[in-house]
Coordinates of C-alpha atoms in Angstrom, one line a residue:
Chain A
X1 CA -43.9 -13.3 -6.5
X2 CA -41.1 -12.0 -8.3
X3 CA -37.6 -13.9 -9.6
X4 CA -34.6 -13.0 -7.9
X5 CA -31.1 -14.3 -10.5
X6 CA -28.1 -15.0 -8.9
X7 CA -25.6 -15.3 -11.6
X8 CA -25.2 -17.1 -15.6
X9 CA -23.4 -20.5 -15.3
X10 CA -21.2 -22.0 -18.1
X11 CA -22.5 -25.2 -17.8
X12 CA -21.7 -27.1 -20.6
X13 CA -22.2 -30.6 -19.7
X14 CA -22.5 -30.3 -16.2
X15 CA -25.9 -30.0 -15.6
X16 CA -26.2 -32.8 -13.1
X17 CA -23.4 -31.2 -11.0
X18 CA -25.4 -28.4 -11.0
X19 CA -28.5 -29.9 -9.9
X20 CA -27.3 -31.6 -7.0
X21 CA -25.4 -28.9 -5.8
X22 CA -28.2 -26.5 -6.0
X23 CA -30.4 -28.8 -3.7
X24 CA -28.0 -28.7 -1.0
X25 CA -28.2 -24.6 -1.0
X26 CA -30.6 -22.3 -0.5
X27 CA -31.7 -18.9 -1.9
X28 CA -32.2 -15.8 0.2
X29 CA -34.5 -15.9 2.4
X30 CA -34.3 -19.6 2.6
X31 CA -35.9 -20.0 -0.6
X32 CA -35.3 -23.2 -3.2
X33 CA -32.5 -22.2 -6.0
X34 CA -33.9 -22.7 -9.6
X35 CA -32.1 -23.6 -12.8
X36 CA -33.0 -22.1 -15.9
X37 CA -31.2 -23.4 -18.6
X38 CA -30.6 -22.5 -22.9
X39 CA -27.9 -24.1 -24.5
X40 CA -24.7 -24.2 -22.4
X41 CA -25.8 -21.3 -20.1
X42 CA -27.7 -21.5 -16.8
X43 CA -29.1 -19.3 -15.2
X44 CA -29.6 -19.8 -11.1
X45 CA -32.6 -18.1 -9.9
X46 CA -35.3 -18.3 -6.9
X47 CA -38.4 -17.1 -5.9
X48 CA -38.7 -14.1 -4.2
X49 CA -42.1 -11.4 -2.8
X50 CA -40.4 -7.9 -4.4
X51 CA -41.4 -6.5 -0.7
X52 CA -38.8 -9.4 1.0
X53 CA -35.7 -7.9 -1.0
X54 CA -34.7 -5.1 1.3
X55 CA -31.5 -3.6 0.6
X56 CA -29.8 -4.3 3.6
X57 CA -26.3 -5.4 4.3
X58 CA -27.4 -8.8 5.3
X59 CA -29.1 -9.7 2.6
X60 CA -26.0 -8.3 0.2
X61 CA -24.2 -10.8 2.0
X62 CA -25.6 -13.7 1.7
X63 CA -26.4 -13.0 -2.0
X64 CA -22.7 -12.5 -2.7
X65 CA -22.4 -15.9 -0.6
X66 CA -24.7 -18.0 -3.0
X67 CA -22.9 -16.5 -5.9
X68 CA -19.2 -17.2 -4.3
X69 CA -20.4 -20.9 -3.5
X70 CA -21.3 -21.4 -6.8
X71 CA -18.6 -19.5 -8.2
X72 CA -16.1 -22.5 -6.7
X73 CA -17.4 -24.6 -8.7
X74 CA -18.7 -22.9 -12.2
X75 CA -17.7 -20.6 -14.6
X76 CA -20.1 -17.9 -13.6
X77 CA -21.3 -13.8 -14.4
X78 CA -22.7 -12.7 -11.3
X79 CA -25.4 -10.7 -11.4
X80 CA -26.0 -7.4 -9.5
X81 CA -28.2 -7.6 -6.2
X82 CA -31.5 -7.3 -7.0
X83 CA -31.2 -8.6 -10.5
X84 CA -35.3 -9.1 -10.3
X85 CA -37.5 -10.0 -13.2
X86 CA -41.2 -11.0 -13.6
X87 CA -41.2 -14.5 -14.3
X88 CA -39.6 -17.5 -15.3
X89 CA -40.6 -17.3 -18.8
X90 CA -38.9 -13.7 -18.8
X91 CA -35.5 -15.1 -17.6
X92 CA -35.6 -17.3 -20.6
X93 CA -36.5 -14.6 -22.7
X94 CA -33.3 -13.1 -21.0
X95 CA -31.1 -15.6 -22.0
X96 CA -32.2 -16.2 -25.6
X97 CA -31.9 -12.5 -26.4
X98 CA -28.8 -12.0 -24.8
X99 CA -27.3 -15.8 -25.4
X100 CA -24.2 -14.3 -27.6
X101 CA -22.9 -11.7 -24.8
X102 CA -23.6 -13.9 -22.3
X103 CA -21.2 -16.6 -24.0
X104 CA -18.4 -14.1 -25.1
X105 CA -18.3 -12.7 -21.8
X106 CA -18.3 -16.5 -20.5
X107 CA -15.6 -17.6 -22.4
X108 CA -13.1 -14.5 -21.7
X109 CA -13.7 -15.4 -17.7
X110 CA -13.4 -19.0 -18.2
X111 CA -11.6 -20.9 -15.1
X112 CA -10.7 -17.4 -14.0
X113 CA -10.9 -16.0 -10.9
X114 CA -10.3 -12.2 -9.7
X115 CA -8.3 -10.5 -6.9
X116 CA -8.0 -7.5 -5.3
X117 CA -5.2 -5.3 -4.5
X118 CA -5.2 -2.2 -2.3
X119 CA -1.9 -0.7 -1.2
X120 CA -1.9 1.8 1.5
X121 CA 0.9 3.8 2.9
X122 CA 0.4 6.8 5.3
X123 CA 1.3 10.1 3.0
X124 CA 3.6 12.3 5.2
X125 CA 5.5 9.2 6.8
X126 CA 6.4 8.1 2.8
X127 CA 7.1 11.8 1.8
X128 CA 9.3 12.6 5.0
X129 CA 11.2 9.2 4.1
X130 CA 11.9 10.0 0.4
X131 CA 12.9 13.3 1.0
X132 CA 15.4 11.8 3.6
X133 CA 16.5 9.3 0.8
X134 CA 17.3 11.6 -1.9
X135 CA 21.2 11.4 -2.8
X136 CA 21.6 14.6 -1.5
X137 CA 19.4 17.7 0.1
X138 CA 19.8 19.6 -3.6
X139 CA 18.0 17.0 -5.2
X140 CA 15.1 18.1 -3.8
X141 CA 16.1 22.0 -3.5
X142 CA 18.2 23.8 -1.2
X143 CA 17.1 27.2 -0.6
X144 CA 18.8 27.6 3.3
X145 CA 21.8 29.6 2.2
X146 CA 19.6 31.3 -0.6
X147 CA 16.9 32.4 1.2
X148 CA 18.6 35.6 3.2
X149 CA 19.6 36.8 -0.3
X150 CA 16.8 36.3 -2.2
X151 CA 13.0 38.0 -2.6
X152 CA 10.3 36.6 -1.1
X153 CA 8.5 35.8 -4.3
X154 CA 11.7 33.2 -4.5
X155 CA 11.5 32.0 -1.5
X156 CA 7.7 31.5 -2.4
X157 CA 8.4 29.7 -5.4
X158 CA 11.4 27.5 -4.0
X159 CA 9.1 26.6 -1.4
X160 CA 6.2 25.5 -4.1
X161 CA 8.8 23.9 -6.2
X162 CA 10.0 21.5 -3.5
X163 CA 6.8 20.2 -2.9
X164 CA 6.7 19.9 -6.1
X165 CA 9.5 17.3 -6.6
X166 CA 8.7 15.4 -3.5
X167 CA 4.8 15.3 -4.9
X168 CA 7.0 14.0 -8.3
X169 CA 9.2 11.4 -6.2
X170 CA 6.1 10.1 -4.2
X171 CA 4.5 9.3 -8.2
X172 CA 7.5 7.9 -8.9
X173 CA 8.1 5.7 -6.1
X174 CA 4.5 4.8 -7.2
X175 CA 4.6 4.2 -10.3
X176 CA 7.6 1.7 -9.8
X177 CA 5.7 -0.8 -7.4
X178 CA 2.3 -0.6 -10.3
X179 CA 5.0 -1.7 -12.6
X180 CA 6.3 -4.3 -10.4
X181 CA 3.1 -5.5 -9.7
X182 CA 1.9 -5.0 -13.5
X183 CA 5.1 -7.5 -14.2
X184 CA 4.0 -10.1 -11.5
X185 CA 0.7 -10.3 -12.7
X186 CA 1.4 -10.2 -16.1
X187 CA 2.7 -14.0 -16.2
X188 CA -0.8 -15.2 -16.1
X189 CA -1.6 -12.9 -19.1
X190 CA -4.0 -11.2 -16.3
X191 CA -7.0 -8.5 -17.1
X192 CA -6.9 -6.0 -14.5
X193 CA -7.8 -2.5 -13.9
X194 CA -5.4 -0.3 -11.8
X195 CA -6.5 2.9 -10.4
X196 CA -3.7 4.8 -8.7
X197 CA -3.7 7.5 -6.4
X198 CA -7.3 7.0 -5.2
X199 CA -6.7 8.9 -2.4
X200 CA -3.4 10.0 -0.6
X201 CA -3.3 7.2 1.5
X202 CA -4.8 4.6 -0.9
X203 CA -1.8 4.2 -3.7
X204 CA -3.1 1.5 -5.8
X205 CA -6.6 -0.4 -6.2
X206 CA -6.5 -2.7 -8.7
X207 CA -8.5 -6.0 -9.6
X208 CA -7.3 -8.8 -11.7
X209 CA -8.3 -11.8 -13.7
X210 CA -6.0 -14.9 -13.4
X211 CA -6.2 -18.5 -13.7
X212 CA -7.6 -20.2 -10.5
X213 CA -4.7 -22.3 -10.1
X214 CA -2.7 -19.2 -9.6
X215 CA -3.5 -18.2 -6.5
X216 CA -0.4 -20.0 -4.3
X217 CA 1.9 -18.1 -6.4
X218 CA 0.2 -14.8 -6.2
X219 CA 0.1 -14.4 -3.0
X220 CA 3.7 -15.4 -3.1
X221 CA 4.6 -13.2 -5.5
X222 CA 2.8 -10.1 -3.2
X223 CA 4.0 -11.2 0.2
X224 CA 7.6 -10.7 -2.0
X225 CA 6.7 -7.2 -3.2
X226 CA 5.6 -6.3 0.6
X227 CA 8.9 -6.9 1.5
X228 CA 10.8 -5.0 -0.8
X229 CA 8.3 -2.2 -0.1
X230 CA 7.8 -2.5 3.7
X231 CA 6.7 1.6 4.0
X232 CA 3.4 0.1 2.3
X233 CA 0.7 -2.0 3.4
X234 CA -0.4 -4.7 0.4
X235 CA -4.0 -6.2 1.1
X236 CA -4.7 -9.2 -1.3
X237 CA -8.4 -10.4 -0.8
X238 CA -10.1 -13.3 -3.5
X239 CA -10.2 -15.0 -5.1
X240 CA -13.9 -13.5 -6.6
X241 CA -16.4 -14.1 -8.8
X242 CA -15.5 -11.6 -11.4
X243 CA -17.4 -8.9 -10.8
X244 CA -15.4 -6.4 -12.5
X245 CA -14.6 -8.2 -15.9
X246 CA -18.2 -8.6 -17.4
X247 CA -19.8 -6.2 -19.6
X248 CA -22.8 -7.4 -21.1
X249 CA -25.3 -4.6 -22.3
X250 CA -28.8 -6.6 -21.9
X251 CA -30.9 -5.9 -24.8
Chain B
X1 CA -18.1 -17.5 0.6
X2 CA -15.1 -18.7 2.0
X3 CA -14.4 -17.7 5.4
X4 CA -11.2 -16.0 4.9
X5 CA -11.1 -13.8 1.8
X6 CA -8.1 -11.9 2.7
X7 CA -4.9 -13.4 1.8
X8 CA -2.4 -11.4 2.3
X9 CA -2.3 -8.2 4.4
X10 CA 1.5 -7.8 6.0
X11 CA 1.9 -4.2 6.1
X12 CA 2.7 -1.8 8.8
X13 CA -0.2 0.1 8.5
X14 CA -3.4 -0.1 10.6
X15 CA -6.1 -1.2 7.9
X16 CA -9.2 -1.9 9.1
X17 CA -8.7 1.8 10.6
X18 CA -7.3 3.4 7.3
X19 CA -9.7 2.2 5.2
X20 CA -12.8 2.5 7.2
X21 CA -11.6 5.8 8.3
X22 CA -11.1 6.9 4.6
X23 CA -14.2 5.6 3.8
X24 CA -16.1 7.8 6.3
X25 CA -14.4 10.9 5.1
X26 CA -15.2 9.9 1.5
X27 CA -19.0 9.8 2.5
X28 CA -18.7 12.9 4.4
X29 CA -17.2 15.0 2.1
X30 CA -19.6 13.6 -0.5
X31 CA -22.1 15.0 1.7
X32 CA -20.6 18.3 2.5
X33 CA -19.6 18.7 -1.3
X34 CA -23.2 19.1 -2.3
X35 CA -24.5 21.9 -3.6
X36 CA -27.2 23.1 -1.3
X37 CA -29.2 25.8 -2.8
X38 CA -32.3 27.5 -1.3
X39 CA -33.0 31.3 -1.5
X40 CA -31.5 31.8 1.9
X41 CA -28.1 30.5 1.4
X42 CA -28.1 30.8 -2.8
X43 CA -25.3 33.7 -2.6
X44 CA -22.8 31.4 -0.1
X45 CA -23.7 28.2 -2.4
X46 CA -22.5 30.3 -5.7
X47 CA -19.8 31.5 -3.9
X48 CA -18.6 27.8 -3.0
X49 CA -18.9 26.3 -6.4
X50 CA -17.0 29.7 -8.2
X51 CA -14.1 29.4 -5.6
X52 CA -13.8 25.8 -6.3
X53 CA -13.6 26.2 -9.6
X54 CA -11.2 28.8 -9.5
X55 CA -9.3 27.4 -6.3
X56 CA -8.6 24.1 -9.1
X57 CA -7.7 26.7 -12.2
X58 CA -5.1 28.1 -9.7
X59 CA -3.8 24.6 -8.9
X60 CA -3.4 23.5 -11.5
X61 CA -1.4 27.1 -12.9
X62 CA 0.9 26.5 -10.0
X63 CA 1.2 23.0 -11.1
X64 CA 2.2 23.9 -14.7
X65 CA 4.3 26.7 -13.9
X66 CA 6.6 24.9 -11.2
X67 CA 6.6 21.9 -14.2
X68 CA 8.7 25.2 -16.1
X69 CA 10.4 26.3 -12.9
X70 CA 11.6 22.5 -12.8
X71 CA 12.2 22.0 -16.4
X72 CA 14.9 25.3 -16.2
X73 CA 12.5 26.6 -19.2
X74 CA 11.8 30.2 -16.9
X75 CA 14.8 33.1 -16.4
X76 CA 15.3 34.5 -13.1
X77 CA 13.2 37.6 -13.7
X78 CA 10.3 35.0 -14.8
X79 CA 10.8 33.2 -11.9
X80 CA 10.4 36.3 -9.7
X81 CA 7.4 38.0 -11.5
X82 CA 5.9 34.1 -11.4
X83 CA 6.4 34.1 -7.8
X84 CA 5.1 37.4 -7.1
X85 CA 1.9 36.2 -9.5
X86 CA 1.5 32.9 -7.1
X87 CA 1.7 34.5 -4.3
X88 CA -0.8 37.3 -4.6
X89 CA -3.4 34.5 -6.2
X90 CA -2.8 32.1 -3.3
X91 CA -3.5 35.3 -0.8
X92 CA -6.4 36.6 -2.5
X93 CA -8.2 33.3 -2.2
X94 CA -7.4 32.7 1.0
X95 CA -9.3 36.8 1.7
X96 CA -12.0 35.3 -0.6
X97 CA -12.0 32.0 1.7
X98 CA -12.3 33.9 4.7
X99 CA -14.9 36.8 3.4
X100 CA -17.4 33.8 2.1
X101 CA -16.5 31.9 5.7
X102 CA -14.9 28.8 3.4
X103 CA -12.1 26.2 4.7
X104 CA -10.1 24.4 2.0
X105 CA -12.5 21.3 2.5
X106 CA -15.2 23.4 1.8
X107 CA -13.7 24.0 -1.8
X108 CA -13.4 20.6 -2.8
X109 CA -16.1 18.4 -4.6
X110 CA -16.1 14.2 -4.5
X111 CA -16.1 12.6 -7.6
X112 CA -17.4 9.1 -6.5
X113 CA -15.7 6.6 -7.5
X114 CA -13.1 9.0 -9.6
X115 CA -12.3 10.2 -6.0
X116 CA -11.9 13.7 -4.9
X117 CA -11.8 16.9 -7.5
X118 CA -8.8 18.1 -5.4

C-alpha cells in the first residue's frame, strides 16, 4: 500500500471544516481521504495499491475532481497525478522539509483562483479581412500596375513583402487584444502567463490568478472584449485550482 | 468539480472542432517529426533534419531581409539582386524537397509545448 496526495491545504484554523468535509468525500478508487497535518498546512492524502493507479483518463478526472472540491473551499497547491509516496510518516517528512515553500507558495495563491483564456480565430478568414480593412490597397503593397514593368525578382520580392505586412498586421491586431486583455485583468493585480501565437489558429492561451470574488466581472469583462472582436472566438473556463502558479522545488 | 467549467465561449468559431482538431495535428506531427534512424533509412533521416535546418535559416533570411525591404533601408539594385537571391534559395529547396521525396510538413519539427519549429 502506497500514499496517493491530493493537494497542500492552508488550513489555518480550520481543521474541523476540513475534517468533516473530508468524511463526506472519497478518494480514488473509493478510498477514505486522510489528513496529514504540520503547522498551518495539511496535506489530503489516501491509501492507494501502486498497481490500482493506472494512468488513465478516468482516474485523471476524478483526481482533478477531489482537488477542485476541495479547492472551493481551501487555499490549496494541487499536487500532480500520481504524487505517490511510501508512507505516512514520509508525507510528514514532506511537509517538515519543505514547510517554508509550501507556505510562500500558499500565501501568494491565497483566496485566488485561476482562469483560462484561449482565443481562436481561423487564420485566412482574419488575414483576408485585414487586408480588406487596410485604408487603402498601398498600405499593404500594390504591385498591379508594377508588375508588367518590372523583373521577376521584384515581382518575387513584392510578392514576399506583402505577406510580410499582412503576417505584421495579423501580430498587430494581436498584440492589441493581449493588451486589452492584459488591461482587464490587470485590475485584480492578476499573475498570468500569456503565450501568443501558439499555433495559427490558437492566438492567445493564457492563465491567470485573480481574486475568487472576481469572477462575475471577468467574465463580463471577456464577453465585452468578444464583442469588440467578434472575428475571434474567446473561451473562458475556471475558475481552477492553480495549477500553473506554484513552484515549489521539493527537497 | 463543478459541472460547467466553461464560462464564456461566444465566438463564431467551431471549438470543440478547432481545438480537438489542432490537437490531433499537434500529436501527429509530433509523431512524424521524429527522427527515425535505422541503417536503412539513415541517409533520408539526415537528409530531413539538414533541410529543416536549413529550410528555418532561409526563413528566417527572408524574414530579415523583407524587415529591410520594409524599413526602405535596401536600393533598387539591392532589391533586385535580393530577389534574385530568394528566389533561387526558395527553388533550390523545393529540387532538394522533391530529390529527398520531402513535403513542407516533413521539414518541420514540434516543439511540445513551445509549439511548432516552423
Amino acid at each position: 500500500m502506497a500514499i496517493l496526495i491530493y493537494s497542500l491545504i492552508f488550513i489555518k484554523d480550520r481543521q474541523a471544516q476540513l475534517n468533516d468535509q473530508l468524511i463526506t468525500m472519497n478518494g480514488l478508487n473509493g478510498t477514505n481521504l486522510v489528513a496529514i497535518s504540520l503547522g498551518e498546512i495539511t496535506a489530503v492524502v489516501s491509501e492507494i495499491k501502486k498497481i490500482e493507479l493506472v494512468a488513465n483518463q478516468a482516474n485523471a478526472i476524478r483526481f482533478a475532481e477531489i482537488i477542485d472540491q476541495l479547492d472551493q473551499q481551501f487555499t490549496l497547491l494541487p499536487m500532480r497525478f500520481g504524487s505517490i509516496v511510501d508512507t505516512l510518516d514520509t508525507v510528514s517528512q514532506m511537509l517538515k522539509t519543505n514547510y517554508q515553500g509550501f507556505i510562500k507558495n500558499l500565501v501568494e495563491v491565497e483566496n485566488k483562483v485561476e482562469f483560462g483564456l484561449k482565443i481562436y480565430c481561423d487564420p485566412e478568414k482574419l488575414k483576408e479581412e485585414l487586408r480588406l480593412k487596410s485604408e487603402s490597397e498601398s498600405e499593404i503593397l500594390d504591385d498591379s500596375n508594377t508588375e508588367h514593368s518590372v523583373s521577376v525578382y521584384r515581382v518575387y520580392v513584392n510578392k514576399k513583402l506583402k505577406a510580410h505586412r499582412l503576417e505584421q498586421k495579423l501580430l498587430s491586431y494581436i498584440e492589441g487584444v493581449t493588451a486589452e486583455f492584459s488591461e482587464i485583468i490587470g485590475q485584480w493585480d492578476a499573475k498570468s502567463k500569456i503565450k501568443k501565437m501558439v499555433t495559427s489558429a490558437k492566438v492567445v492561451d493564457a492563465v491567470f490568478l485573480i481574486n475568487r470574488a472576481g469572477k462575475v466581472d471577468l467574465v463580463r469583462s471577456i464577453e465585452g472584449l468578444q464583442a469588440k472582436y467578434p472575428r475571434l472566438s474567446f473561451v473562458l473556463t475556471g475558475p481552477w485550482p492553480p495549477y500553473n502558479f506554484v513552484d515549489v522545488t521539493l527537497k | 468539480m463543478e459541472n460547467n467549467k466553461i464560462l464564456c465561449n461566444t465566438g463564431t468559431v467551431d471549438l470543440s472542432i478547432q481545438d480537438i482538431t489542432g490537437e490531433i495535428e499537434r500529436i501527429e506531427k509530433a509523431a512524424d517529426s521524429k527522427l527515425s534512424l535505422t541503417p536503412e533509412n539513415a541517409d533520408s533521416s539526415i537528409a530531413k533534419l539538414v533541410l529543416t535546418l536549413v529550410e528555418l535559416i532561409r526563413k528566417l533570411v527572408e524574414k530579415q531581409a523583407m524587415r529591410r525591404v520594409d524599413g526602405g533601408l535596401l536600393t533598387e539594385d539591392e532589391i533586385e539582386r535580393l530577389g534574385e537571391t530568394l528566389m533561387k534559395l526558395e527553388l533550390k529547396m523545393e529540387e532538394l524537397k522533391k530529390y529527398f521525396n520531402l513535403t513542407d510538413r516533413d521539414l518541420n519539427i514540434n516543439l511540445g509545448p513551445l509549439g511548432d519549429l516552423m
